[in-house]
mmCIF file of C-alpha atoms in Angstrom:
data_model
loop_
_atom_site.group_PDB
_atom_site.id
_atom_site.type_symbol
_atom_site.label_atom_id
_atom_site.label_comp_id
_atom_site.label_asym_id
_atom_site.label_seq_id
_atom_site.Cartn_x
_atom_site.Cartn_y
_atom_site.Cartn_z
ATOM 1 C CA UNK K 1 -0.234 -0.207 -0.251
ATOM 2 C CA UNK K 2 1.490 3.755 -1.333
ATOM 3 C CA UNK K 3 2.404 5.825 2.115
ATOM 4 C CA UNK K 4 1.122 9.131 0.791
ATOM 5 C CA UNK K 5 -0.919 9.616 -1.569
ATOM 6 C CA UNK K 6 -1.599 12.981 -4.294
ATOM 7 C CA UNK K 7 -3.859 14.555 -3.042
ATOM 8 C CA UNK K 8 -7.263 15.625 -5.284
ATOM 9 C CA UNK K 9 -6.390 17.768 -8.394
ATOM 10 C CA UNK K 10 -9.225 20.588 -7.842
ATOM 11 C CA UNK K 11 -8.565 22.419 -11.228
ATOM 12 C CA UNK K 12 -11.148 19.823 -12.765
ATOM 13 C CA UNK K 13 -13.999 20.729 -10.876
ATOM 14 C CA UNK K 14 -16.063 23.927 -11.532
ATOM 15 C CA UNK K 15 -16.491 25.882 -8.296
ATOM 16 C CA UNK K 16 -18.723 28.355 -7.270
ATOM 17 C CA UNK K 17 -18.281 31.107 -5.195
ATOM 18 C CA UNK K 18 -20.774 31.536 -2.604
ATOM 19 C CA UNK K 19 -20.736 34.887 0.338
ATOM 20 C CA UNK K 20 -23.198 36.961 2.404
ATOM 21 C CA UNK K 21 -22.203 40.326 3.665
ATOM 22 C CA UNK K 22 -25.708 40.584 5.641
ATOM 23 C CA UNK K 23 -24.031 38.276 8.042
ATOM 24 C CA UNK K 24 -21.437 39.838 10.314
ATOM 25 C CA UNK K 25 -21.141 37.702 14.008
ATOM 26 C CA UNK K 26 -19.092 36.127 10.599
ATOM 27 C CA UNK K 27 -16.875 35.525 6.833
ATOM 28 C CA UNK K 28 -19.134 33.869 4.575
ATOM 29 C CA UNK K 29 -16.976 33.111 1.781
ATOM 30 C CA UNK K 30 -17.152 29.543 0.969
ATOM 31 C CA UNK K 31 -16.735 27.663 -2.674
ATOM 32 C CA UNK K 32 -18.476 24.328 -4.092
ATOM 33 C CA UNK K 33 -18.345 23.164 -6.329
ATOM 34 C CA UNK K 34 -21.602 19.959 -7.959
ATOM 35 C CA UNK K 35 -20.635 16.348 -7.805
ATOM 36 C CA UNK K 36 -23.512 15.264 -9.208
ATOM 37 C CA UNK K 37 -27.447 14.400 -7.884
ATOM 38 C CA UNK K 38 -30.862 12.816 -8.375
ATOM 39 C CA UNK K 39 -33.733 14.322 -7.162
ATOM 40 C CA UNK K 40 -36.109 11.167 -7.851
ATOM 41 C CA UNK K 41 -33.143 9.179 -5.616
ATOM 42 C CA UNK K 42 -32.238 12.410 -2.793
ATOM 43 C CA UNK K 43 -29.331 12.461 -3.196
ATOM 44 C CA UNK K 44 -26.196 15.357 -3.738
ATOM 45 C CA UNK K 45 -22.663 15.301 -3.528
ATOM 46 C CA UNK K 46 -20.462 17.490 -3.380
ATOM 47 C CA UNK K 47 -17.404 19.481 -2.575
ATOM 48 C CA UNK K 48 -17.065 22.486 -0.817
ATOM 49 C CA UNK K 49 -13.395 24.844 -0.506
ATOM 50 C CA UNK K 50 -12.958 27.071 2.569
ATOM 51 C CA UNK K 51 -10.064 29.367 2.665
ATOM 52 C CA UNK K 52 -7.351 30.048 4.952
ATOM 53 C CA UNK K 53 -8.967 33.519 5.871
ATOM 54 C CA UNK K 54 -11.361 32.434 8.788
ATOM 55 C CA UNK K 55 -15.298 32.227 5.337
ATOM 56 C CA UNK K 56 -17.137 29.953 6.566
ATOM 57 C CA UNK K 57 -21.082 29.048 5.331
ATOM 58 C CA UNK K 58 -24.169 29.423 7.136
ATOM 59 C CA UNK K 59 -25.393 28.969 10.421
ATOM 60 C CA UNK K 60 -26.771 25.637 9.967
ATOM 61 C CA UNK K 61 -28.441 22.546 11.731
ATOM 62 C CA UNK K 62 -27.696 19.126 8.712
ATOM 63 C CA UNK K 63 -31.674 17.429 8.564
ATOM 64 C CA UNK K 64 -30.242 14.484 6.174
ATOM 65 C CA UNK K 65 -28.199 10.929 6.417
ATOM 66 C CA UNK K 66 -24.832 13.338 5.371
ATOM 67 C CA UNK K 67 -21.433 11.552 4.639
ATOM 68 C CA UNK K 68 -18.805 14.319 5.250
ATOM 69 C CA UNK K 69 -14.752 12.906 4.441
ATOM 70 C CA UNK K 70 -12.212 15.974 4.165
ATOM 71 C CA UNK K 71 -10.140 15.717 1.207
ATOM 72 C CA UNK K 72 -7.335 18.489 1.732
ATOM 73 C CA UNK K 73 -6.360 20.432 4.993
ATOM 74 C CA UNK K 74 -8.499 21.016 8.223
ATOM 75 C CA UNK K 75 -12.201 20.795 9.055
ATOM 76 C CA UNK K 76 -12.825 22.913 11.946
ATOM 77 C CA UNK K 77 -17.395 23.119 13.305
ATOM 78 C CA UNK K 78 -17.853 24.590 15.973
ATOM 79 C CA UNK K 79 -21.390 23.375 17.742
ATOM 80 C CA UNK K 80 -23.257 26.494 19.165
ATOM 81 C CA UNK K 81 -25.181 24.771 21.829
ATOM 82 C CA UNK K 82 -29.338 25.238 23.271
ATOM 83 C CA UNK K 83 -27.278 27.056 26.724
ATOM 84 C CA UNK K 84 -24.956 29.894 24.436
ATOM 85 C CA UNK K 85 -21.652 27.968 24.483
ATOM 86 C CA UNK K 86 -19.746 26.598 21.656
ATOM 87 C CA UNK K 87 -17.887 23.437 21.005
ATOM 88 C CA UNK K 88 -14.863 23.693 18.744
ATOM 89 C CA UNK K 89 -14.288 20.782 16.701
ATOM 90 C CA UNK K 90 -11.433 19.821 13.792
ATOM 91 C CA UNK K 91 -11.011 17.543 11.779
ATOM 92 C CA UNK K 92 -7.643 15.557 10.300
ATOM 93 C CA UNK K 93 -7.268 15.110 6.810
ATOM 94 C CA UNK K 94 -8.579 11.466 6.138
ATOM 95 C CA UNK K 95 -11.518 12.032 9.480
ATOM 96 C CA UNK K 96 -14.305 10.704 7.615
ATOM 97 C CA UNK K 97 -18.164 11.382 9.845
ATOM 98 C CA UNK K 98 -21.803 9.445 8.953
ATOM 99 C CA UNK K 99 -24.434 11.637 10.232
ATOM 100 C CA UNK K 100 -28.134 11.154 9.994
ATOM 101 C CA UNK K 101 -29.077 14.673 11.135
ATOM 102 C CA UNK K 102 -26.902 17.773 13.878
ATOM 103 C CA UNK K 103 -28.779 17.660 17.155
ATOM 104 C CA UNK K 104 -27.291 21.087 16.523
ATOM 105 C CA UNK K 105 -26.652 24.014 14.559
ATOM 106 C CA UNK K 106 -23.534 24.734 13.751
ATOM 107 C CA UNK K 107 -20.746 27.399 11.915
ATOM 108 C CA UNK K 108 -17.894 25.031 9.589
ATOM 109 C CA UNK K 109 -14.575 26.978 7.751
ATOM 110 C CA UNK K 110 -11.333 25.542 7.513
ATOM 111 C CA UNK K 111 -7.887 25.133 9.393
ATOM 112 C CA UNK K 112 -5.332 27.847 8.393
ATOM 113 C CA UNK K 113 -4.590 26.066 5.881
ATOM 114 C CA UNK K 114 -8.097 26.030 4.243
ATOM 115 C CA UNK K 115 -10.157 22.490 3.463
ATOM 116 C CA UNK K 116 -11.438 20.688 1.282
ATOM 117 C CA UNK K 117 -15.108 18.326 2.169
ATOM 118 C CA UNK K 118 -16.190 15.904 0.139
ATOM 119 C CA UNK K 119 -20.259 16.173 1.521
ATOM 120 C CA UNK K 120 -22.297 13.197 -0.029
ATOM 121 C CA UNK K 121 -26.585 14.009 1.818
ATOM 122 C CA UNK K 122 -29.163 11.965 1.339
ATOM 123 C CA UNK K 123 -32.895 12.841 2.368
ATOM 124 C CA UNK K 124 -36.692 11.163 1.509
ATOM 125 C CA UNK K 125 -38.173 14.556 1.377
ATOM 126 C CA UNK K 126 -35.625 16.828 -0.022
ATOM 127 C CA UNK K 127 -34.366 18.790 2.531
ATOM 128 C CA UNK K 128 -31.108 18.834 3.606
ATOM 129 C CA UNK K 129 -30.236 21.917 5.598
ATOM 130 C CA UNK K 130 -31.994 24.542 7.694
ATOM 131 C CA UNK K 131 -30.791 27.344 7.713
ATOM 132 C CA UNK K 132 -29.991 29.509 11.783
ATOM 133 C CA UNK K 133 -30.015 32.716 12.855
ATOM 134 C CA UNK K 134 -28.038 34.011 15.638
ATOM 135 C CA UNK K 135 -30.971 33.393 18.149
ATOM 136 C CA UNK K 136 -30.801 29.990 16.484
ATOM 137 C CA UNK K 137 -34.026 29.642 15.254
ATOM 138 C CA UNK K 138 -33.978 28.409 11.558
ATOM 139 C CA UNK K 139 -34.667 30.676 8.702
ATOM 140 C CA UNK K 140 -35.024 28.724 5.896
ATOM 141 C CA UNK K 141 -34.448 25.231 4.355
ATOM 142 C CA UNK K 142 -32.160 24.674 1.896
ATOM 143 C CA UNK K 143 -33.377 21.192 -0.694
ATOM 144 C CA UNK K 144 -31.573 19.088 -3.145
ATOM 145 C CA UNK K 145 -33.888 21.288 -6.247
ATOM 146 C CA UNK K 146 -31.882 24.918 -4.722
ATOM 147 C CA UNK K 147 -29.119 23.887 -4.577
ATOM 148 C CA UNK K 148 -29.531 22.826 -8.523
ATOM 149 C CA UNK K 149 -31.337 25.222 -8.856
ATOM 150 C CA UNK K 150 -28.270 27.688 -8.104
ATOM 151 C CA UNK K 151 -25.977 25.295 -9.485
ATOM 152 C CA UNK K 152 -27.276 26.473 -13.273
#
């Protein structure tokens, strides 16, 4: 077995940069590369790239079954707990995760060198995530259909 494998060739994917200037509590800036989806089967796979400048994706909670695999860098997840406290989880390259839905909303970003993370999403009702406001209230649901439409 090889001791070292090359990292993913990120240039082979089409990336879309997403930002949100209305969020003032943290910097929303990340890139998405869609790998594939099947609306009828309720599946959607993509890569997220977090820069090394502290860019996050929006505050959210996974409601679908989600697999993740850290392909490059370090994936940092900050759980937002009901009592107002936070718990940080640091996931190095190679960390695999499987969740049937998150108990707590969270923030995600890269480490000092950024991160690239694979996400595989599986849902029966089409909903993948709930977007959460600063008071931890649900403000929107995000579906596979919406992500595909955004991708265009």
